[in-house]
Short mmCIF file of C-alpha atoms in Angstrom, two decimals:
data_model
loop_
_atom_site.label_atom_id
_atom_site.label_comp_id
_atom_site.label_asym_id
_atom_site.label_seq_id
_atom_site.Cartn_x
_atom_site.Cartn_y
_atom_site.Cartn_z
CA MET U 555 16.26 98.57 272.35
CA ILE U 556 14.02 98.57 268.43
CA ILE U 557 10.76 100.49 269.67
CA GLU U 558 14.09 102.33 270.52
CA ILE U 559 15.22 103.21 267.15
CA SER U 560 11.64 103.23 265.78
CA HIS U 561 10.68 105.55 268.09
CA PHE U 562 13.53 108.09 267.26
CA PHE U 563 12.56 107.02 263.66
CA THR U 564 9.43 108.89 263.53
CA ILE U 565 11.09 112.31 265.92
CA LEU U 566 13.86 112.32 262.79
CA ALA U 567 10.63 112.18 260.24
CA THR U 568 8.44 114.77 262.26
CA GLY U 569 11.78 117.21 261.97
CA LEU U 570 12.17 116.47 258.47
CA PHE U 571 8.31 117.33 257.90
CA LEU U 572 9.10 120.47 259.10
CA LEU U 573 11.70 120.85 257.58
CA SER U 574 9.81 120.31 254.01
CA GLY U 575 6.78 122.17 255.30
CA ILE U 576 8.94 125.95 256.26
CA PHE U 577 11.17 126.19 252.93
CA ALA U 578 7.64 125.49 250.97
CA VAL U 579 5.87 128.33 252.65
CA SER U 580 8.79 130.57 253.47
CA ILE U 581 10.92 130.87 250.55
CA LYS U 582 11.27 131.17 246.80
CA ASN U 583 10.45 128.63 244.27
CA THR U 584 12.88 127.92 242.43
CA GLU U 585 14.24 124.76 240.36
CA TYR U 586 16.78 123.96 243.76
CA VAL U 587 14.59 125.03 246.23
CA SER U 588 11.19 123.07 244.61
CA ASN U 589 13.97 119.66 244.27
CA LEU U 590 14.86 120.37 247.81
CA ILE U 591 11.57 120.29 249.49
CA SER U 592 10.76 117.03 247.28
CA ARG U 593 13.51 115.62 248.61
CA THR U 594 12.77 116.56 252.33
CA TYR U 595 10.03 114.58 252.41
CA SER U 596 11.14 111.69 250.16
CA HIS U 597 13.79 111.31 252.91
CA ALA U 598 10.88 112.02 255.92
CA PHE U 599 8.91 109.02 254.60
CA LEU U 600 11.31 106.99 254.11
CA PHE U 601 12.62 107.40 258.18
CA LEU U 602 8.31 106.96 259.26
CA LEU U 603 8.48 103.99 256.41
CA ILE U 604 11.17 102.59 258.45
CA SER U 605 9.66 103.05 262.53
CA PHE U 606 6.10 102.18 261.00
CA GLY U 607 8.07 98.63 259.61
CA LEU U 608 10.23 98.05 262.72
CA TYR U 609 6.58 98.58 265.50
CA VAL U 610 5.04 95.93 262.81
CA TRP U 611 7.75 93.64 262.97
CA LEU U 612 7.86 94.14 266.83
CA ALA U 613 3.92 93.23 266.82
CA ALA U 614 4.70 90.27 265.05
CA THR U 615 7.08 89.10 267.09
CA ASP U 616 5.11 89.62 270.39
CA ASN U 617 7.42 92.35 271.97
CA PHE U 618 5.31 92.37 275.09
CA SER U 619 8.07 95.05 276.46
CA VAL U 620 5.95 97.84 274.27
CA LEU U 621 2.80 98.52 276.50
CA TYR U 622 0.72 98.75 273.08
CA ILE U 623 1.06 95.30 271.71
CA ALA U 624 1.55 93.83 274.98
CA SER U 625 -2.41 95.84 275.63
CA HIS U 626 -4.02 94.39 272.51
CA SER U 627 -2.23 91.31 271.87
CA ASN U 628 -0.80 88.30 272.83
CA SER U 629 1.61 85.03 271.60
CA ASP U 630 -1.88 83.33 270.84
CA LEU U 631 -2.95 85.15 267.59
CA PRO U 632 -2.07 84.16 264.49
CA THR U 633 0.43 86.50 262.53
CA PHE U 634 -2.23 88.19 260.81
CA TYR U 635 -4.73 89.72 264.00
CA LYS U 636 -1.26 89.92 265.45
CA ILE U 637 0.00 92.79 262.96
CA SER U 638 -3.93 93.91 262.60
CA SER U 639 -3.85 94.67 267.10
CA ILE U 640 -2.11 97.75 265.77
CA TRP U 641 -4.90 99.73 264.36
CA SER U 642 -7.13 98.00 266.96
CA ALA U 643 -7.60 100.47 269.13
CA HIS U 644 -5.96 104.41 269.06
CA GLU U 645 -2.03 104.47 269.56
CA GLY U 646 -1.72 102.94 266.78
CA SER U 647 -4.67 103.56 264.71
CA MET U 648 -3.46 106.87 264.72
CA PHE U 649 0.06 105.62 263.59
CA LEU U 650 -1.63 104.57 260.56
CA TRP U 651 -3.55 106.88 260.04
CA ILE U 652 0.07 108.93 259.49
CA VAL U 653 1.27 106.92 257.71
CA PHE U 654 -0.63 106.44 255.03
CA LEU U 655 -1.62 110.18 254.73
CA ALA U 656 2.46 110.66 254.00
CA LEU U 657 1.92 107.83 251.83
CA TRP U 658 -0.32 109.81 249.83
CA GLY U 659 2.36 113.09 249.90
CA TYR U 660 4.98 110.13 249.10
CA LEU U 661 3.11 109.20 245.76
CA PHE U 662 2.01 112.74 244.92
CA ASN U 663 5.64 114.10 244.66
CA PHE U 664 6.76 110.88 242.93
CA ASN U 665 4.31 111.56 240.17
CA ILE U 666 3.62 114.92 239.97
CA THR U 667 6.39 117.12 237.90
CA GLN U 668 9.10 119.77 239.93
CA THR U 669 7.55 121.69 236.93
CA ASN U 670 4.51 122.28 238.17
CA PRO U 671 3.72 125.43 239.60
CA ILE U 672 1.72 124.70 242.78
CA LYS U 673 3.55 120.83 243.43
CA SER U 674 5.69 122.08 246.31
CA LEU U 675 3.43 124.01 247.69
CA SER U 676 1.11 121.95 248.34
CA ILE U 677 4.06 119.13 249.67
CA GLY U 678 4.73 121.91 251.65
CA ILE U 679 0.97 122.01 253.36
CA LEU U 680 0.79 118.63 253.27
CA SER U 681 4.07 118.04 255.49
CA LEU U 682 3.08 120.77 257.93
CA ILE U 683 -0.52 119.05 258.26
CA ILE U 684 1.54 115.62 259.05
CA VAL U 685 3.51 117.35 262.00
CA GLY U 686 0.49 118.66 263.01
CA PHE U 687 -0.71 114.98 263.59
CA LEU U 688 2.50 113.34 264.00
CA LEU U 689 3.18 116.09 267.60
CA PHE U 690 0.05 114.53 268.47
CA LEU U 691 0.87 110.73 268.28
CA LEU U 692 4.09 111.20 270.28
CA LEU U 693 2.15 114.13 272.95
CA THR U 694 -0.48 112.70 273.88
CA SER U 695 -1.05 109.19 271.91
CA ASN U 696 2.69 107.67 272.31
CA PRO U 697 2.32 104.43 270.65
CA PHE U 698 5.76 103.18 271.89
CA GLN U 699 5.90 103.23 275.43
CA THR U 700 8.02 100.88 277.03
CA ILE U 701 6.80 98.40 280.22
CA LEU U 702 9.85 98.58 282.52
CA PRO U 703 12.00 96.48 283.54
CA ILE U 704 9.91 93.09 283.73
CA PRO U 705 7.75 93.17 280.08
CA PRO U 706 4.93 90.32 281.03
CA SER U 707 4.94 86.88 280.02
CA ASN U 708 2.14 87.40 277.14
CA GLY U 709 -0.30 90.07 276.21
CA ALA U 710 -3.85 90.71 276.80
CA ASP U 711 -6.92 88.83 275.96
CA ILE U 712 -8.27 89.54 272.82
CA ASN U 713 -12.38 90.40 272.23
CA PRO U 714 -13.99 87.25 270.15
CA VAL U 715 -15.26 89.78 268.15
CA LEU U 716 -12.94 91.42 266.98
CA GLN U 717 -10.71 88.96 264.97
CA ASP U 718 -12.54 88.88 261.75
CA PRO U 719 -11.12 89.30 258.68
CA ALA U 720 -14.86 92.30 258.18
CA LEU U 721 -13.10 94.41 260.78
CA VAL U 722 -9.48 93.65 260.10
CA ILE U 723 -9.82 95.31 256.89
CA PRO U 724 -11.83 97.98 256.63
CA PRO U 725 -9.78 100.40 258.64
CA PRO U 726 -7.12 100.51 256.74
CA THR U 727 -9.07 100.67 253.77
CA LEU U 728 -11.06 103.86 255.63
CA TYR U 729 -7.86 105.40 256.54
CA LEU U 730 -6.94 105.09 252.95
CA GLY U 731 -10.28 107.49 251.54
CA TYR U 732 -10.06 109.96 254.74
CA VAL U 733 -6.60 110.99 253.92
CA GLY U 734 -6.81 110.60 250.06
CA PHE U 735 -8.05 113.81 250.05
CA GLY U 736 -5.75 115.71 251.35
CA ILE U 737 -4.10 115.68 248.37
CA PRO U 738 -7.41 118.00 246.25
CA PHE U 739 -7.54 120.26 249.30
CA ALA U 740 -3.27 120.92 249.55
CA CYS U 741 -3.63 121.45 246.14
CA ALA U 742 -6.41 123.37 246.81
CA LEU U 743 -5.04 125.46 249.65
CA ALA U 744 -1.71 126.17 246.66
CA PHE U 745 -4.02 127.41 244.46
CA LEU U 746 -5.58 130.01 246.34
CA ILE U 747 -2.28 131.28 248.11
CA LYS U 748 -0.95 131.41 244.23
CA GLY U 749 -4.21 133.35 243.20
CA ASN U 750 -3.09 132.60 239.75
CA THR U 751 -6.74 131.47 238.12
CA GLU U 752 -4.81 130.20 235.49
CA ILE U 753 -3.25 127.26 237.50
CA GLY U 754 -4.92 123.78 236.33
CA TRP U 755 -5.20 122.17 239.94
CA GLU U 756 -8.40 120.81 238.90
CA LEU U 757 -6.86 118.06 236.54
CA MET U 758 -3.92 117.26 238.39
CA VAL U 759 -6.84 116.38 241.30
CA GLN U 760 -8.63 114.21 239.57
CA LYS U 761 -7.48 110.85 239.32
CA TRP U 762 -6.22 110.97 243.67
CA SER U 763 -9.96 112.07 244.22
CA VAL U 764 -11.70 109.21 242.48
CA VAL U 765 -8.69 106.57 243.90
CA ALA U 766 -9.51 107.97 247.45
CA TRP U 767 -13.52 107.78 246.82
CA ILE U 768 -12.76 104.18 245.51
CA PHE U 769 -10.87 103.32 248.45
CA LEU U 770 -13.22 105.38 251.58
CA THR U 771 -16.22 103.64 249.59
CA ILE U 772 -14.65 100.08 249.90
CA GLY U 773 -14.23 101.00 253.46
CA ILE U 774 -17.76 102.11 254.04
CA THR U 775 -19.41 99.12 252.52
CA LEU U 776 -16.69 96.12 253.94
CA GLY U 777 -16.91 97.96 257.36
CA ARG U 778 -21.65 97.56 257.14
CA TRP U 779 -21.32 94.35 256.66
CA TRP U 780 -19.70 93.77 259.05
CA ALA U 781 -21.62 95.26 261.23
CA TYR U 782 -24.82 93.89 259.89
CA TYR U 783 -23.89 90.25 260.05
CA GLU U 784 -21.52 90.51 263.42
CA LEU U 785 -22.96 92.67 266.11
CA GLY U 786 -26.76 91.70 264.67
CA TRP U 787 -28.03 95.22 264.03
CA GLY U 788 -31.33 96.16 262.58
CA GLY U 789 -30.25 96.04 258.96
CA TYR U 790 -27.17 97.37 256.78
CA TRP U 791 -26.76 100.46 258.25
CA PHE U 792 -27.68 101.43 261.91
CA TRP U 793 -26.93 104.75 261.64
CA ASP U 794 -24.05 104.91 264.34
CA PRO U 795 -22.47 108.44 265.01
CA VAL U 796 -19.49 107.04 263.98
CA GLU U 797 -21.02 105.76 260.92
CA ASN U 798 -22.49 109.07 260.31
CA VAL U 799 -18.96 110.69 260.33
CA ALA U 800 -17.94 108.23 257.72
CA LEU U 801 -21.23 108.72 255.23
CA MET U 802 -20.29 112.78 255.58
CA PRO U 803 -16.76 113.07 254.03
CA TRP U 804 -18.05 110.42 250.77
CA LEU U 805 -21.12 112.02 250.39
CA ALA U 806 -19.44 115.46 250.29
CA ALA U 807 -16.71 113.73 247.83
CA THR U 808 -18.89 112.69 245.63
CA ALA U 809 -20.37 115.54 244.55
CA PHE U 810 -16.72 117.03 244.84
CA ILE U 811 -15.59 113.66 242.29
CA HIS U 812 -19.05 115.53 240.29
CA SER U 813 -18.29 119.30 240.51
CA LEU U 814 -14.21 118.83 239.32
CA SER U 815 -14.90 117.44 236.01
CA VAL U 816 -17.05 120.75 235.10
CA SER U 817 -14.34 122.56 236.87
CA ILE U 818 -11.70 120.82 234.60
CA LYS U 819 -13.58 120.59 231.01
CA SER U 820 -14.92 124.53 231.46
CA LYS U 821 -13.99 126.54 234.18
CA ARG U 822 -16.56 126.84 235.98
CA LEU U 823 -18.25 125.78 239.42
CA ARG U 824 -14.74 126.54 240.75
CA VAL U 825 -16.42 127.56 243.70
CA TRP U 826 -18.02 124.50 244.34
CA THR U 827 -14.71 122.90 243.43
CA LEU U 828 -12.73 124.97 245.68
CA LEU U 829 -15.20 124.64 248.41
CA LEU U 830 -16.38 120.90 248.34
CA SER U 831 -11.84 120.97 248.64
CA ILE U 832 -11.89 121.84 252.03
CA LEU U 833 -15.05 120.22 252.99
CA VAL U 834 -14.35 117.09 252.00
CA PHE U 835 -10.80 116.69 254.11
CA SER U 836 -12.26 118.96 256.51
CA LEU U 837 -15.34 116.24 256.83
CA SER U 838 -12.26 113.69 257.51
CA LEU U 839 -10.64 115.70 260.29
CA PHE U 840 -14.12 116.03 261.85
CA GLY U 841 -14.64 112.44 261.63
CA ALA U 842 -11.07 111.94 263.71
CA PHE U 843 -12.18 113.79 266.37
CA ILE U 844 -15.23 112.03 266.48
CA VAL U 845 -13.62 108.86 266.97
CA ARG U 846 -10.31 109.91 268.80
CA SER U 847 -12.23 112.46 271.05
CA GLY U 848 -14.61 110.48 273.68
CA ILE U 849 -17.19 112.87 273.31
CA ILE U 850 -19.60 110.12 271.58
CA ASP U 851 -20.78 106.42 272.65
CA SER U 852 -19.81 103.94 270.05
CA VAL U 853 -18.88 100.89 268.92
CA HIS U 854 -16.43 101.69 266.96
CA SER U 855 -14.98 104.45 269.33
CA PHE U 856 -11.39 104.59 270.18
CA ALA U 857 -10.40 107.16 273.56
CA ASN U 858 -12.43 108.90 276.18
CA ASP U 859 -8.92 111.63 276.41
CA PRO U 860 -10.06 115.21 276.78
CA GLU U 861 -6.33 116.59 275.93
CA ARG U 862 -7.02 114.12 273.21
CA GLY U 863 -9.89 115.75 272.50
CA LEU U 864 -8.38 119.71 272.81
CA TYR U 865 -5.54 119.06 270.38
CA LEU U 866 -7.10 117.26 267.88
CA LEU U 867 -10.12 120.68 268.08
CA GLY U 868 -7.81 123.04 268.23
CA PHE U 869 -5.34 121.92 265.39
CA ILE U 870 -8.00 120.47 262.93
CA SER U 871 -10.27 124.36 263.59
CA VAL U 872 -6.34 126.22 262.37
CA ILE U 873 -6.77 124.16 259.49
CA ILE U 874 -10.47 124.54 258.52
CA ILE U 875 -10.56 128.04 259.58
CA THR U 876 -7.35 129.08 257.27
CA SER U 877 -8.91 127.09 254.32
CA LEU U 878 -11.76 129.35 255.09
CA VAL U 879 -10.32 132.01 254.98
CA LEU U 880 -8.08 132.19 252.17
CA PHE U 881 -11.21 131.33 250.01
CA VAL U 882 -13.35 134.25 251.00
CA ILE U 883 -10.22 136.10 250.07
CA ARG U 884 -9.90 134.18 247.17
CA PHE U 885 -13.92 133.92 245.97
CA SER U 886 -13.71 137.47 243.83
CA LYS U 887 -11.22 135.53 241.25
CA ILE U 888 -12.63 132.49 241.24
CA GLN U 889 -15.75 133.23 240.11
CA SER U 890 -16.86 132.45 237.07
CA ILE U 891 -17.75 135.16 234.90
CA THR U 892 -20.01 132.97 232.55
CA ARG U 893 -23.17 132.18 234.06
CA VAL U 894 -24.56 128.38 233.77
CA LYS U 895 -26.76 127.76 231.12
CA ARG U 896 -30.28 125.74 231.80
CA PHE U 897 -30.46 122.02 231.61
CA SER U 898 -27.02 121.93 230.44
CA LYS U 899 -24.76 119.27 232.69
CA GLU U 900 -23.24 122.28 234.32
CA SER U 901 -25.98 122.88 235.68
CA PHE U 902 -27.83 119.86 236.84
CA ILE U 903 -24.12 119.08 238.28
CA SER U 904 -25.13 122.46 240.60
CA ILE U 905 -28.26 120.78 242.18
CA ASN U 906 -26.56 117.97 242.81
CA ASN U 907 -24.08 119.38 244.57
CA ILE U 908 -26.80 121.29 246.77
CA PHE U 909 -28.47 118.21 247.20
CA PHE U 910 -25.20 116.42 248.89
CA GLY U 911 -24.93 119.43 250.16
CA VAL U 912 -28.01 118.77 252.13
CA LEU U 913 -27.65 115.59 252.59
CA VAL U 914 -24.50 116.02 254.56
CA PHE U 915 -25.62 118.85 256.55
CA SER U 916 -28.36 116.77 258.03
CA VAL U 917 -25.99 114.48 258.67
CA MET U 918 -24.20 116.89 261.03
CA LEU U 919 -26.96 118.12 262.76
CA GLY U 920 -27.60 114.36 263.76
CA VAL U 921 -24.28 113.87 265.15
CA ILE U 922 -23.85 116.80 266.86
CA TYR U 923 -27.33 118.01 268.18
CA PRO U 924 -27.13 114.85 270.84
CA LEU U 925 -23.97 116.84 271.88
CA ILE U 926 -25.08 120.48 272.12
CA TYR U 927 -28.31 119.19 273.94
CA GLU U 928 -26.31 117.28 276.73
CA TYR U 929 -23.99 120.42 277.00
CA LEU U 930 -27.28 122.56 277.56
CA PHE U 931 -29.53 120.54 279.62
CA ASN U 932 -27.64 117.83 280.87
CA GLN U 933 -30.02 115.26 279.89
CA LYS U 934 -28.28 112.40 276.95
CA ILE U 935 -30.99 112.01 273.93
CA SER U 936 -30.55 109.92 270.74
CA VAL U 937 -30.97 110.43 267.13
CA GLY U 938 -31.83 107.31 265.13
CA ALA U 939 -32.64 106.30 262.22
CA PRO U 940 -36.57 107.96 261.93
CA PHE U 941 -35.07 111.35 261.94
CA TYR U 942 -32.56 110.29 258.84
CA THR U 943 -34.99 108.08 256.98
CA ALA U 944 -37.17 111.56 256.84
CA ILE U 945 -34.67 113.35 255.69
CA PHE U 946 -33.09 111.41 252.93
CA SER U 947 -36.28 109.70 251.60
CA PRO U 948 -37.75 112.41 250.04
CA ILE U 949 -34.06 114.57 248.45
CA VAL U 950 -32.80 110.97 247.65
CA LEU U 951 -36.01 110.96 245.63
CA ILE U 952 -36.09 113.99 244.31
CA ALA U 953 -32.22 113.57 242.17
CA CYS U 954 -33.52 110.75 241.30
CA ILE U 955 -36.08 112.53 239.21
CA PHE U 956 -33.40 115.12 238.13
CA LEU U 957 -31.14 112.73 237.36
CA ILE U 958 -33.83 110.95 235.15
CA PHE U 959 -33.69 114.23 233.06
CA SER U 960 -29.66 115.02 233.34
CA ILE U 961 -28.42 111.80 231.00
CA ASP U 962 -29.03 113.64 228.21
CA SER U 963 -28.64 117.53 228.84
CA LYS U 964 -24.63 118.28 227.27
CA TRP U 965 -22.20 120.47 228.14
CA SER U 966 -21.86 124.29 227.97
CA ARG U 967 -19.24 125.23 225.17
CA GLU U 968 -16.82 127.57 226.41
CA PHE U 969 -16.17 130.95 224.32
CA LYS U 970 -14.56 133.32 223.89
CA LEU U 971 -16.01 136.71 222.52
CA ASN U 972 -13.05 138.95 222.52
CA LEU U 973 -13.93 141.86 219.55
CA MET U 974 -12.01 144.40 218.06
CA ASN U 975 -13.16 147.54 218.00
CA SER U 976 -16.85 149.22 218.77
CA GLU U 977 -18.13 148.90 215.36
CA ALA U 978 -17.68 145.30 215.31
CA ILE U 979 -19.54 145.06 218.71
CA GLU U 980 -22.68 147.48 217.40
CA ILE U 981 -22.77 144.44 214.13
CA VAL U 982 -22.62 141.46 216.55
CA ASN U 983 -25.14 143.45 218.82
CA TYR U 984 -27.45 143.95 216.07
CA TYR U 985 -27.62 140.61 214.91
CA PHE U 986 -28.28 139.16 218.33
CA ASN U 987 -30.87 141.23 219.40
CA SER U 988 -32.60 140.16 217.07
CA ASP U 989 -34.16 138.11 214.95
CA LYS U 990 -31.93 138.21 212.06
CA TYR U 991 -29.02 135.80 212.73
CA ASN U 992 -29.76 133.31 210.65
CA ASP U 993 -28.63 136.15 207.29
CA ILE U 994 -25.14 135.86 208.83
CA ASN U 995 -23.15 135.20 205.42
CA LEU U 996 -19.97 135.33 203.99
CA ASP U 997 -20.13 139.06 202.84
CA PHE U 998 -20.53 140.19 206.48
CA ILE U 999 -17.32 138.23 207.54
CA ASN U 1000 -15.17 139.44 204.88
CA ASN U 1001 -16.11 142.55 205.96
CA TYR U 1002 -14.86 141.75 209.60
CA ASN U 1003 -12.21 139.32 208.80
CA SER U 1004 -9.99 139.50 211.96
CA PRO U 1005 -9.15 136.05 213.18
CA SER U 1006 -9.54 136.76 217.00
CA PHE U 1007 -13.33 138.33 215.72
CA LEU U 1008 -14.20 135.89 213.17
CA ILE U 1009 -13.50 133.01 215.61
CA SER U 1010 -15.10 134.37 218.79
CA LEU U 1011 -17.97 135.12 216.64
CA VAL U 1012 -18.51 131.90 215.36
CA ASP U 1013 -18.13 130.18 218.87
CA PHE U 1014 -20.94 132.42 220.91
CA LEU U 1015 -23.42 131.38 217.72
CA GLU U 1016 -22.15 127.85 218.22
CA ALA U 1017 -22.34 127.90 221.84
CA ASN U 1018 -25.53 129.53 221.88
CA ASP U 1019 -26.76 126.99 220.02
CA PHE U 1020 -27.83 129.32 217.22
CA SER U 1021 -28.48 127.52 213.54
CA ILE U 1022 -26.67 129.37 211.25
CA LYS U 1023 -28.02 128.55 207.67
CA GLU U 1024 -25.93 130.42 205.23
CA CYS U 1025 -22.34 130.43 206.94
CA THR U 1026 -21.46 126.83 207.83
CA ILE U 1027 -18.18 125.88 210.11
CA GLU U 1028 -16.93 124.17 206.59
CA ASP U 1029 -17.28 128.07 205.19
CA LEU U 1030 -15.36 129.02 207.86
CA LEU U 1031 -12.65 126.87 207.31
CA ALA U 1032 -13.26 127.15 203.97
CA TYR U 1033 -12.64 131.07 204.44
CA ILE U 1034 -9.89 130.88 206.48
CA ILE U 1035 -7.73 128.62 203.97
CA LYS U 1036 -8.44 130.72 201.41
CA ASN U 1037 -7.29 134.17 202.63
CA LYS U 1038 -4.38 132.19 204.45
CA LEU U 1039 -5.59 133.81 208.31
CA TYR U 1040 -3.89 130.45 209.52
CA THR U 1041 -0.61 132.79 209.24
CA SER U 1042 -1.11 134.88 211.59
CA ASP U 1043 0.34 134.99 214.76
CA GLU U 1044 -2.46 135.73 216.64
CA PHE U 1045 -4.27 133.37 215.21
CA ILE U 1046 -2.24 130.59 216.00
CA LYS U 1047 -1.14 131.85 219.39
CA GLU U 1048 -4.71 132.48 220.78
CA TYR U 1049 -7.64 130.62 218.70
CA LEU U 1050 -5.88 127.21 217.46
CA ASN U 1051 -7.18 125.56 220.02
CA LEU U 1052 -10.61 126.76 219.74
CA PHE U 1053 -10.31 126.35 216.07
CA ILE U 1054 -9.78 122.40 215.91
CA GLU U 1055 -12.84 122.09 218.23
CA LEU U 1056 -14.92 124.43 215.85
CA PHE U 1057 -13.89 121.95 212.97
CA PHE U 1058 -13.76 118.71 214.58
CA TYR U 1059 -15.63 118.03 217.68
CA LYS U 1060 -18.55 119.33 215.18
CA ASN U 1061 -17.43 117.95 211.72
CA ILE U 1062 -15.76 114.47 212.88
CA ASN U 1063 -16.44 113.51 216.09
CA ASN U 1064 -20.02 113.36 216.23
CA SER U 1065 -19.73 111.27 212.40
CA LYS U 1066 -20.08 107.65 213.69
CA ASN U 1067 -18.93 106.20 210.25
CA ILE U 1068 -15.63 107.85 211.03
CA SER U 1069 -12.89 105.34 211.87
CA PHE U 1070 -10.83 105.69 215.48
CA LYS U 1071 -8.01 105.27 212.70
CA ILE U 1072 -8.49 108.81 210.64
CA LYS U 1073 -9.06 110.57 214.13
CA LYS U 1074 -5.86 108.94 215.95
CA TYR U 1075 -4.50 110.47 212.25
CA PHE U 1076 -5.97 114.03 212.51
CA TYR U 1077 -4.50 114.04 216.18
CA LEU U 1078 -0.81 113.47 215.30
CA LYS U 1079 -0.72 114.82 212.39
CA LEU U 1080 -2.04 118.21 213.93
CA SER U 1081 0.26 117.71 216.39
CA PHE U 1082 2.99 117.88 213.26
CA VAL U 1083 1.67 120.97 212.03
CA LYS U 1084 2.02 123.22 214.91
CA LYS U 1085 5.17 121.64 216.38
CA TYR U 1086 7.07 122.02 213.11
CA ASN U 1087 4.86 124.99 211.60
CA LEU U 1088 4.18 123.28 208.38
CA ASP U 1089 1.15 124.04 206.41
CA PHE U 1090 -2.35 123.79 207.54
CA GLU U 1091 -3.72 124.41 203.80
CA SER U 1092 -2.29 121.62 203.03
CA PHE U 1093 -2.88 119.30 205.82
CA PHE U 1094 -6.75 120.70 205.98
CA LEU U 1095 -6.49 119.40 202.00
CA GLU U 1096 -4.39 116.17 203.06
CA PHE U 1097 -6.65 115.65 205.56
CA ASN U 1098 -10.16 116.57 203.48
CA ASP U 1099 -8.99 113.71 201.02
CA LYS U 1100 -8.43 111.29 203.81
CA LEU U 1101 -11.94 111.52 204.70
CA LEU U 1102 -13.29 111.48 201.46
CA SER U 1103 -11.19 108.12 200.36
CA GLU U 1104 -13.14 106.42 204.08
#
């Protein structure tokens, strides 16, 4: 009876996840719709969690009327191994995989505010992915099958090799890493669907991506440790195909996290960031297909069922093709209009992405080439350690050399050149295309005192590392205060953050003798000045007095 209740709750959860996805993609997003999607998803996850909890209880209490439990557990096992038997084979591990994917979505749903422009759509996309895998579970890999009318008195014997804590812990940890990248994937798709390049989706997914990467790293490390001491292989890493499909998402995720930091800081490398977010989750899905389709032989693989393999292949293909089509459609919008400066951190991270991309492609080639060869020539071959060593060794060595030079590299400055008239453009061209930029002085600035032009000019000079001898940031600050340019609505609305950057980071943040207390005071005081439209001149004079006293 309990197994039927568990089964029913899973079906109910599938329906609610489907509704959540339909609401997100087909109804205009309003506050009411956003709340509806959020609550529908939360209730769906609750039902799925109850279903899985009941299933765990059945395994712990030796309910051998459930076919899966009878086949992978017995009454002589410790409770710890009875529970872990759930993810020791295909059906139960797929169940856990889906629960973890829904868990990530629930935590995301709980932590992101409803006002976020892409939250509802992200939740909807994640819901539809969960529905696809729940249908796979219910239709092709049903863990709720029972043995009727008379269940066995005891379950099956378990391979002693599998009764090891080091083998029990890695699968859940790996799954948390794999499916954790569903969050940045869903947010990236939502961003592409919206098409609004002003949405800062990168910062929203950064912490989720890092946590998922940590879980994936821990899972791979523990799994390799178990394989090394239990199976007695001739090394820490055997280049087993299933090991390799875990390595590929990790490589792509490492590149993704680095690229993400660049996009957050300067809006550069957004093409890389979006492409890598799609690639990481796609490789996780590819890994699920490899492990569960039975097309390769491995100690880590689960099943050999063409029906399951075809379903997974079709479903994963739809997800990957849809995301790539969206990426191509929005490509022109997400391209950065500014070039990455040579020898900047952004340039080294771009090179890093290329290295990791080559490594991912090499591992992918080593995994699928034997399959293609067997299909074409009906002969089995294997790709072993010599191939991977020949590929990885030189690339890793070259990457380490670049790493040495990248340590002291600097971030490129983000700047906006918003010139107000053609005369200003001519003057800027004159100075920027000659060696006379050092001659810029306050008389020049006095003639062109538009706040937007002034700040854009300084930002352009600073971004290009020009040494302005006669016109310093302090001169500009004094000029702005003297002429009360801070009262301009245009200045306050469009250039306040840039002004803070020019003043604060050059004159304060790089000064080691400025205490943290003074820096904190600057931030807090400035926030009040901005919030209540207080006098900028008084603020800067007061702050300057504090610096002098310090």
